[in-house]
Amino acid sequence: MSHRSDSAGGGLYPEEWSRPTAFRNRWVRLGVYLSVLAFFVYSIWEIRVTPDRLLVGIEGARTLLSSMFPPDFGLSFEGGGISVERNAELIRTGVVESLGMSVVATVVGVLVSVPIAFMAAENMVPRPVYYVGRVVVSVSRAFHVLVVAIIAVVAVGFGPLAGTLAMVFSTPGFFAKLLAEDLEDIDRTELDAIRSTGASRTQVILYGVVPQVLPRVIGLTIYRWDINIRAATIIGIVGAGGIGSTLYSSFQRYEYDFSLAIVLVIVAIVMVGEGVSAYARRRVQ
Amino acid sequence: MAGELTEWNRYDSRDHLIRYLAVLGTIVAFLVSWRLLEVNYEFAATAPREVSDLLSRMYPPDAAYSGEIAAPLVETVSIAILGTTLAFVIAIPTAYLGAENTTPNAITYAIGKFIISFTRSVNVIIWALVFVIVFGPGALAGAFAVGFRSIGFLGKLIAEEIEEIDPVPVRAMRATGANAFTVALYGIVPQVKPALIGLATYRWDINVRESTVIGFVGAGGIGLALDGRIDAHDWNAVLTILVAILLIVLVSEVVSAYLRSKAR
Amino acid sequence: MLHVTELSKTYPTGDEALKEVSMEVDGDETLAIIGPSGAGKSTLIACINRLVEPTSGTVVLDGTEITALSGSRLRAARREMGMIFQEYGLVDRLTVMENVLSGRLGYVSNWQAFRRNFPADDVRMAYETLDRVGLGGFEDQRADELSGGQRQRVGIARAILQQPKILLVDEPTSSLDPETSRTVMELLTEIASEEGIPVLINIHEIGLAVEYADRIVGLADGRLVFEGSPAELDEGSMDLIYRDGEAAEESESTPDRPEAVGDVPST
């Protein structure tokens, strides 16, 4: 190091020091910083963030909030009893449909994803199959469930079938990806032991692999169900069934107090789902 | 010895029973849900054909259209950047409230936790619906939607980082006579910086994906173009857009992974 | 030089860590503070530069009453006191050089600190000090890439860079192996004589204290119970310091046997 030779040269120490950088050199670092900054500035310009637009937003938020409160759950408490009105009924049917979609999509999605997971695990299948598996996983992951849903609506029409299909399509991107990682970490010695008994590939998978990954499969299924519940509450916004459809039409009709009620119901469902899923996964492991 | 054996058997059979019930429960839940959806069986049966039909109409992608989607594509990335930045700015004070070792009192802690879980629980598309009403249609509403959606995610993870700060270097910096700013600059920032950069770029990556859908409700980005092409039954252009989404998502994944590898 | 008068500290939990401790340090002497865990050794050190706020009593350094200061004047006073920590107190993700230069934080502007743009004299002194503690050439390494002994020497270099009037050292060796412990103790006493400043060392290992200190102070249960030269530390005074059973065991530990790394300071 140059500083050392300086000091050895006669007790003279350098008077400058600059921090070493994680990038190849300072210019690369400068380049990365500048391009991040440039894109950021461009973004502000592109989106036309201006003070008056933000001011308009404050006014808009004020009006929206005042028309949202109090939330209208469709329940009235007059005369001591609770009477259920149209909105409450809409929320109930929407929620039920969302939950139904989430269950069906999880079961079908997992059934589809398990073989894909094997395909996407390097140590389970021949190379070409592995590549196909990885591509399926990547494509499934890259598309937001709503993008898939909007296409599914075009293909099979409005309603829960489209939403369910969309969630099924999105499942391998999560489920098969994580399960494949587990399959790749599997204990080889156990498999070799079974193979040495003369077992076929299917038998090895059945007796060697399945017992090792079953708890993980159950855990991931519960986790995926949690994710699907979230998706099922919003997927109706593009017409693919569930409470989201109700939410969207409430916005279209400017019934913002009803909208808020639906959003609160969705938040409650998501939170309960998260809690139940976390508890169940702890129990399984 | 024999007693132990029966004990084990009993446990085993109970285990089996639980498994059996779980499988049965899942099947029942599936069937009940299937009935609830009132799926038209004709539709369900023809679904595979409909899907392949649509796909064949989409192919080949409309190459000529690809020039037109450059702008919405860039806008999608911009929305993700501004949204992530906005979320980051709001998430830091939120994390400060939501971290056990920095929050002033129990009430502020509860407020921090509430902001974190509420913003996370409301999907980006719902935030988009709200902000389109607030700001009018366009990318600004999209940036706010993406931003608000990300507050909880960033706030929660930043709070965890804050809770894990090693207090000794902070004491050491105070002992040198440094002021509050330089104590934070040398004692705290280096401890949390890599995590913050990592979280921000990771969330930006997620947000690129989220920004592809907010256009469905008018909040800008490539989703708007996709919605428009679908309405126009311009299936070849739809496929072009889908390919573009795939590319932009994969590219941002690579960029985000690179930036994260540099933050240590 | 340093006058500590009737210093007491009661923690909010009701734990009385220090009970009216008075002592003086002067010249370039090495003063070892010994005592069992929980005797208040770390609290005493931290009360001197007020990282821990004393409940009552005064600390006077070179005519300045530290206990009467606040804000920027307290920070200015802290610059005069170099502190070395048991767990080193290094910022792991910063380079060795940044850790050493952080000893000058009390002297530079926020902007200079942010830009890592320290005055030429500071940088030169940092290089020189690194050489002096045997870490020349390590400036660009990250602190977490170093061994325990090296890390402690970075901590010492940082304290030297403050050009302090006194060194406050909190259990410098309890995370180190016996051999490294001796190197660190030698370095500390060397600095004391070269810089002509006193060094106040909390230390667990009696053997090291006897070997390196000019004077020893014994704390037990927050009270000062012994003061004298290493030669004066006889069995009777040892009993006084390490009264209870748990402590008796500690008194037997010699420098050949490293103390448990997990030992928690009394604060």
PDB file of C-alpha atoms in Angstrom, chain C residues 40-151:
ATOM      1  CA  GLY C  40     -20.097  -0.220  40.077  1.00  0.00           C
ATOM      2  CA  LYS C  41     -16.817  -0.102  38.165  1.00  0.00           C
ATOM      3  CA  SER C  42     -18.367   0.578  34.753  1.00  0.00           C
ATOM      4  CA  THR C  43     -20.844   3.034  36.228  1.00  0.00           C
ATOM      5  CA  LEU C  44     -17.978   4.978  37.808  1.00  0.00           C
ATOM      6  CA  ILE C  45     -16.120   5.275  34.496  1.00  0.00           C
ATOM      7  CA  ALA C  46     -19.277   6.244  32.582  1.00  0.00           C
ATOM      8  CA  CYS C  47     -20.237   8.845  35.212  1.00  0.00           C
ATOM      9  CA  ILE C  48     -16.917  10.619  34.746  1.00  0.00           C
ATOM     10  CA  ASN C  49     -17.671  11.614  31.137  1.00  0.00           C
ATOM     11  CA  ARG C  50     -21.393  11.544  31.904  1.00  0.00           C
ATOM     12  CA  LEU C  51     -22.464   8.885  29.466  1.00  0.00           C
ATOM     13  CA  VAL C  52     -24.280   7.903  32.639  1.00  0.00           C
ATOM     14  CA  GLU C  53     -25.723  10.783  34.605  1.00  0.00           C
ATOM     15  CA  PRO C  54     -24.549  10.706  38.259  1.00  0.00           C
ATOM     16  CA  THR C  55     -27.230  11.241  40.879  1.00  0.00           C
ATOM     17  CA  SER C  56     -25.013  13.416  43.079  1.00  0.00           C
ATOM     18  CA  GLY C  57     -21.413  14.385  43.625  1.00  0.00           C
ATOM     19  CA  THR C  58     -18.918  16.210  41.431  1.00  0.00           C
ATOM     20  CA  VAL C  59     -16.341  15.378  38.814  1.00  0.00           C
ATOM     21  CA  VAL C  60     -13.671  17.987  38.143  1.00  0.00           C
ATOM     22  CA  LEU C  61     -11.186  17.588  35.301  1.00  0.00           C
ATOM     23  CA  ASP C  62      -8.307  20.038  35.125  1.00  0.00           C
ATOM     24  CA  GLY C  63     -10.307  22.691  36.950  1.00  0.00           C
ATOM     25  CA  THR C  64     -13.493  22.199  34.912  1.00  0.00           C
ATOM     26  CA  GLU C  65     -16.473  20.892  36.796  1.00  0.00           C
ATOM     27  CA  ILE C  66     -17.782  18.276  34.361  1.00  0.00           C
ATOM     28  CA  THR C  67     -20.878  17.657  36.438  1.00  0.00           C
ATOM     29  CA  ALA C  68     -21.953  21.299  36.022  1.00  0.00           C
ATOM     30  CA  LEU C  69     -21.808  21.313  32.208  1.00  0.00           C
ATOM     31  CA  SER C  70     -24.443  20.695  29.602  1.00  0.00           C
ATOM     32  CA  GLY C  71     -24.921  20.859  25.844  1.00  0.00           C
ATOM     33  CA  SER C  72     -21.980  21.938  23.732  1.00  0.00           C
ATOM     34  CA  ARG C  73     -19.776  22.618  26.762  1.00  0.00           C
ATOM     35  CA  LEU C  74     -20.277  19.074  27.971  1.00  0.00           C
ATOM     36  CA  ARG C  75     -19.374  17.795  24.512  1.00  0.00           C
ATOM     37  CA  ALA C  76     -16.258  19.974  24.497  1.00  0.00           C
ATOM     38  CA  ALA C  77     -15.292  18.470  27.850  1.00  0.00           C
ATOM     39  CA  ARG C  78     -15.852  14.954  26.532  1.00  0.00           C
ATOM     40  CA  ARG C  79     -13.273  15.581  23.823  1.00  0.00           C
ATOM     41  CA  GLU C  80     -10.693  15.829  26.607  1.00  0.00           C
ATOM     42  CA  MET C  81     -11.480  12.313  27.827  1.00  0.00           C
ATOM     43  CA  GLY C  82     -10.625   9.368  25.639  1.00  0.00           C
ATOM     44  CA  MET C  83     -12.759   6.314  26.325  1.00  0.00           C
ATOM     45  CA  ILE C  84     -12.022   2.701  25.525  1.00  0.00           C
ATOM     46  CA  PHE C  85     -14.739   0.081  25.705  1.00  0.00           C
ATOM     47  CA  GLN C  86     -14.990  -3.540  26.707  1.00  0.00           C
ATOM     48  CA  GLU C  87     -16.842  -4.414  23.488  1.00  0.00           C
ATOM     49  CA  TYR C  88     -14.506  -2.050  21.575  1.00  0.00           C
ATOM     50  CA  GLY C  89     -17.357   0.264  20.548  1.00  0.00           C
ATOM     51  CA  LEU C  90     -16.248   0.234  16.933  1.00  0.00           C
ATOM     52  CA  VAL C  91     -18.651   0.907  14.103  1.00  0.00           C
ATOM     53  CA  ASP C  92     -18.359  -2.428  12.338  1.00  0.00           C
ATOM     54  CA  ARG C  93     -19.314  -1.335   8.864  1.00  0.00           C
ATOM     55  CA  LEU C  94     -16.933   1.619   8.753  1.00  0.00           C
ATOM     56  CA  THR C  95     -13.292   1.325   7.803  1.00  0.00           C
ATOM     57  CA  VAL C  96     -10.521   1.335  10.387  1.00  0.00           C
ATOM     58  CA  MET C  97      -9.607   4.845   9.255  1.00  0.00           C
ATOM     59  CA  GLU C  98     -13.138   6.161   9.749  1.00  0.00           C
ATOM     60  CA  ASN C  99     -13.258   4.594  13.192  1.00  0.00           C
ATOM     61  CA  VAL C 100      -9.965   6.210  14.152  1.00  0.00           C
ATOM     62  CA  LEU C 101     -10.896   9.591  12.670  1.00  0.00           C
ATOM     63  CA  SER C 102     -14.169   9.517  14.569  1.00  0.00           C
ATOM     64  CA  GLY C 103     -12.034  10.496  17.558  1.00  0.00           C
ATOM     65  CA  ARG C 104     -11.938  13.953  15.940  1.00  0.00           C
ATOM     66  CA  LEU C 105     -15.707  14.256  15.511  1.00  0.00           C
ATOM     67  CA  GLY C 106     -15.885  16.784  18.326  1.00  0.00           C
ATOM     68  CA  TYR C 107     -13.597  19.098  16.359  1.00  0.00           C
ATOM     69  CA  VAL C 108     -14.995  19.061  12.822  1.00  0.00           C
ATOM     70  CA  SER C 109     -18.143  20.461  11.245  1.00  0.00           C
ATOM     71  CA  ASN C 110     -21.126  18.273  10.418  1.00  0.00           C
ATOM     72  CA  TRP C 111     -20.411  18.705   6.742  1.00  0.00           C
ATOM     73  CA  GLN C 112     -16.770  17.673   7.101  1.00  0.00           C
ATOM     74  CA  ALA C 113     -17.884  14.670   9.109  1.00  0.00           C
ATOM     75  CA  PHE C 114     -20.388  13.748   6.427  1.00  0.00           C
ATOM     76  CA  ARG C 115     -17.858  14.079   3.602  1.00  0.00           C
ATOM     77  CA  ARG C 116     -15.198  12.199   5.620  1.00  0.00           C
ATOM     78  CA  ASN C 117     -13.166  15.288   4.872  1.00  0.00           C
ATOM     79  CA  PHE C 118     -11.000  15.601   7.981  1.00  0.00           C
ATOM     80  CA  PRO C 119      -8.217  18.243   8.264  1.00  0.00           C
ATOM     81  CA  ALA C 120      -4.801  17.165   6.977  1.00  0.00           C
ATOM     82  CA  ASP C 121      -3.354  17.213  10.487  1.00  0.00           C
ATOM     83  CA  ASP C 122      -6.024  14.821  11.711  1.00  0.00           C
ATOM     84  CA  VAL C 123      -5.431  12.421   8.846  1.00  0.00           C
ATOM     85  CA  ARG C 124      -1.690  12.501   9.364  1.00  0.00           C
ATOM     86  CA  MET C 125      -2.149  11.901  13.071  1.00  0.00           C
ATOM     87  CA  ALA C 126      -4.507   9.012  12.295  1.00  0.00           C
ATOM     88  CA  TYR C 127      -1.937   7.318  10.067  1.00  0.00           C
ATOM     89  CA  GLU C 128       0.743   7.897  12.639  1.00  0.00           C
ATOM     90  CA  THR C 129      -1.389   6.539  15.465  1.00  0.00           C
ATOM     91  CA  LEU C 130      -2.335   3.458  13.493  1.00  0.00           C
ATOM     92  CA  ASP C 131       1.354   2.806  13.003  1.00  0.00           C
ATOM     93  CA  ARG C 132       1.957   3.361  16.672  1.00  0.00           C
ATOM     94  CA  VAL C 133      -0.642   0.777  17.745  1.00  0.00           C
ATOM     95  CA  GLY C 134       0.728  -1.660  15.172  1.00  0.00           C
ATOM     96  CA  LEU C 135      -2.043  -1.358  12.605  1.00  0.00           C
ATOM     97  CA  GLY C 136      -0.243   0.503   9.845  1.00  0.00           C
ATOM     98  CA  GLY C 137      -1.685  -0.501   6.483  1.00  0.00           C
ATOM     99  CA  PHE C 138      -5.014  -1.553   7.953  1.00  0.00           C
ATOM    100  CA  GLU C 139      -6.730   1.794   7.299  1.00  0.00           C
ATOM    101  CA  ASP C 140      -8.958   0.603   4.445  1.00  0.00           C
ATOM    102  CA  GLN C 141     -10.121  -2.599   6.137  1.00  0.00           C
ATOM    103  CA  ARG C 142     -13.555  -2.741   7.611  1.00  0.00           C
ATOM    104  CA  ALA C 143     -13.569  -2.864  11.397  1.00  0.00           C
ATOM    105  CA  ASP C 144     -15.477  -6.146  11.444  1.00  0.00           C
ATOM    106  CA  GLU C 145     -12.705  -7.830   9.469  1.00  0.00           C
ATOM    107  CA  LEU C 146     -10.262  -7.487  12.362  1.00  0.00           C
ATOM    108  CA  SER C 147      -9.477  -9.787  15.286  1.00  0.00           C
ATOM    109  CA  GLY C 148     -10.456  -8.856  18.837  1.00  0.00           C
ATOM    110  CA  GLY C 149      -7.011  -7.567  19.742  1.00  0.00           C
ATOM    111  CA  GLN C 150      -6.795  -5.530  16.559  1.00  0.00           C
ATOM    112  CA  ARG C 151     -10.237  -4.095  17.183  1.00  0.00           C
TER     113      ARG C 151
END
